[in-house]
Amino acid sequence: MAGAFRLPAAGRLDAGRTLRFTFDGVSHTGLAGDTLASALLANGVHLVGRSFKYHRPRGILAAGAEEPNALVGIHRDAARRTPNVRATVQELYDGLNAVSQNRWPSLSFDVGALNDLAAPFFSAGFYYKTFMWPRAAWERLYEPVIRRAAGLGVAPDQPDPDNYSNRFAHCDVLVVGAGPAGLAAALAAAEAGARVILADEQPQPGGSLRFESGAVIDGKPGWEWAQETVARLAAKDNVRILTRTTGFGYYAHNMVALAERLTDHLAAPDAQAPRERLWQVRAGRVVLATGAIERHMVFPGNDRPGIMLAAAGRTYLNHYGVAVGRRVAVYTACDSAYAAALDLKKQGIAVPVLVDARQAPQGGLVEQAREAGIEVLAGHAVTGTRGRLRLSAIEVVPVAGGPQRRVEADALLTSAGWTPAVHLFSQSRGKLAYDAGTGRFLPGTHAQNAVCVGACNGTTDLGMVVEEALHAGAEAAGQTGAQARGATARPEARSPEGWSAGIAGPAPGAEAGKGGKAFVDFQNDVTAKDIAQAVREGMRSIEHVKRFTTTGMATDQGKTSNLHALAIAARMLDKPVPEVGLTTFRPPYTPVTFGALVGHGRGALFEPTRRTPIHAWAEAHGAVFEDVGQWKRAWYFPKDGEDMHAAVARECRTVRQAAGIFDASTLGKIEVVGPDAARFMELMYTNPWARLEVGRCRYGIMLREDGFIYDDGVVGRLAEDRFHVTTTTGGAPRVLHHMEDYLQTEFPHLKVWLTSTTEQWAVIAVQGPRARDIVAPLVEGVDLSDAAMPHMSVRTCRVCGVPARLFRISFTGERGFEINVPADHGLAVWEAVWAQGERHGAVAYGTETMHVLRAEKGFIIVGQDTDGTVTPDDAGLAWAIGKKKTDFVGIRGLRRTDLVAPGRRQLIGLKTLDPSIVLEEGAQIVADPNQKVPMKMLGFVTSAYWSENCGHSIALALVEDGRARMGERLYVPMPDGTIEVEVTSTVFFDEKGERVHG
Amino acid sequence: MLLIYCPYCEEERPELEFRHAGEAHIARPENIAGISDEAFERYFFIRSNPKGIAYERWRHIHGCARFFNAARDTVSDRFLATYRTGEPKPRLEGEGQ
Ligand SMILES: [Zn+2]
């Protein structure tokens, strides 16, 4: 027998298929088909956790996704330790290892339970009140202590080793929930020919038919009908059934997100198989058949292990064959709990008393209970419970007053009624309507093409549920234009049970404060008294009450508690429930793993890695790489154990003494072509372009309309109607977007075409006094003399026999060429250039040397020396603005008062008085280091390097009125002392700029 | 995820293919270099940010790459219409609540 509380004649599990599992190190036996919760209960284990705030012993409340208490850790191996798993959802597998949470040192003896005695300290709003002062204590004292004392499970400390997959799907009809309503709707839609997806969170569809013993559909017991219907649907090629799949989010345009759990129920999952799959389903019409969630009764001591929802107790009995106790009392305010009492009685379980809060309950089930010999105490209340780690007795009094009676019981089933699960409907932006007659929020106006059926729609009679669902399914299929195929089933259904009525808030006669805490929200340890206190302290909206008390937060999002909290607040405020409001239902309906959301998009697949055609060569030659956006760029090429400093110093020296070769392929490139290309360039850049000769280049500055520098780059004119535009490495996509925007929407009359060519051209920069000697043997048909091809010119030619664009340009201040060849030939041409370079003593250099050499010349890098608030004049580039131009993007912005006002920060150079100190980029600059804090900041350092060629450190900085401060002493206060600097020109090397001409 | 109808592709495509591009129907002034500070402020800085119907620009950046205009209800997040650049605002009476 798998557990002392397993009943041989009850349930649907196979007694022969036993599974072993451990809970907190103790071995138990369960059955295939069990959840961890049902298997624990079969072994008489009710105590499964400690509560969040007070560390009170807690048991299993529910039998499904709404469980607030029974959260455990499931440990498969060192990396697979999942916290906060609901024991009521976790399917049992052989060898399952579960541990309780939030207790120390052990579950039955927990030091944190002292919090329970210190309860006044933890009352509603305690976070806001108790820990106001001093602020520093929050970080060091309060928060760590509170986090340790009040917490849920522990997150795994290793990367998730599992795989997760992601699928998009389209269907005519998506049915969420496969209880009687969902199955009937899916059946009708499928038989009408629609493409149907049916999703249900349980391993087996059936929903409430798992426990509803009296249900008969199509002449069969409800559960049997459900399984037959599933088989019938599964045989159809227009139906996809997804079990263990939760519809957790309802988004715009009928997109519903489903999380399918694939391996969490398996003893030995295939490590390669996905653990979960995220479905993003776009449905023609959505049928929501999400059922209802039972509410617990709110009364003092209602959280003792052994007290659970009536339908949960009944599910454990009828489906899992588990008795939740030997003497099970019932406390209710609605009819459906009577059916639980009757089912227990039928299985020979003692039901010592059925306490009903209603004065005069009537109806078939009430009669049956009395006939079955169950003592029904109508108009009574449970005012207290006994038992340390498990219920031992309840105290019962008449609501109208009278003597208290103690009833021995080891379990208590409670039901205050059913709350329609309108979460997805509400997420779809449908408007809820409050039905005052039944005290329920029901789907009102739909915002999307969807329909609600069954219990989530407030329909409580099984016959009507099935009829409503069949109609909705057929209608949905008809609406999406499906063609009927095959017979159309019209099963009739009946059940003796009704799910309407019930109460919200504390049970009559069991008001809070008399016999202990009456919990509203078990997961957050919020009592009826806390809610009342929140209202007394001025919270008027339920959204405020929620934040003040934390009710309805955390993993269960108040599934069992929200309506209770709302009712208490409404009563206190003496307002109708809808006026107090309902908290927003946000996705996800139940917790979803990050893995499922992220899918394959992690590690190497998190984002694309871009590599240049020359990457492999750099790798083979020992390059250290840096990430620049998505690009991997060679940073420096260390030789013979050099550190970065030594390698960069050698590279910098060699470029200026002989030559260097640099992979500039990541440079953004845009081809601007068309009869109006020059006119377009005039509008997009500050510079004049019309008179730029074919074969010549110009450094261009692009502004935004506000006048600030947006991008820069060298542009070559290849023909009257063709420009080769280069952009910064990171800027290419946004520059193209910016150009397209103007071309399409502001200047559509211009005949211009824009093409991104960044990845089409490999770019090899050859820089240094020997640059021409290196490229000359490889270039065909171009006169490379300074007279024929001066600095800032471009030629279309062949290099190494490959079509090329050869630029004579320089980002180093040396004589330089940039060879553009089709990317496929990039590596071969690079190798040919390298072979030549070696003969002339050239080095391969990386981005760090590129940065140092350009800074030695005062060339800016947009985004490093500019920050989106820098004008061309601020950067010392006013010369690049076409003075006679009447229009370009940014022309008006540049004339704004603040942009022409004196005192703007201007780019200047800085030399440290101690030449060996390299400033820190971002460091602030002041005039007087002895002034009082907060000091007046004049500006900050934008670039700083050791310059091997100058023999001292160099820096660029943006400083107030910088150009008027040449030679001035300024100060850079740092944590370990103040650095004295002198303001200089931005050009540190070859100030006359002669070297570039050779 | 929203579905957006591209008036150039004449197809409804998922939001992932598009990029939002700010408020629509704000034309760059003809003689921009000569306009007043106030006119520049209106053109460059001031946006309507309505509760209700917003006219905005979108670009089918991972499709045809065209910019177009859309009328979207910022309360319901519904697209009421999309139309080509240069076309006038569509009349949308009784919508936007
Ligand atoms: Zn398009």
Short mmCIF file of C-alpha atoms and ligand atoms in Angstrom, two decimals, chain B residues 6 8-9 60 64, ligand 1:
data_model
loop_
_atom_site.label_atom_id
_atom_site.label_comp_id
_atom_site.label_asym_id
_atom_site.label_seq_id
_atom_site.Cartn_x
_atom_site.Cartn_y
_atom_site.Cartn_z
CA CYS B 6 1.64 47.51 -43.72
CA TYR B 8 2.77 49.09 -48.78
CA CYS B 9 3.06 45.31 -48.39
CA HIS B 60 8.32 48.22 -41.70
CA CYS B 64 9.67 46.61 -47.15
ZN ZN C 1 5.83 46.63 -45.69
#
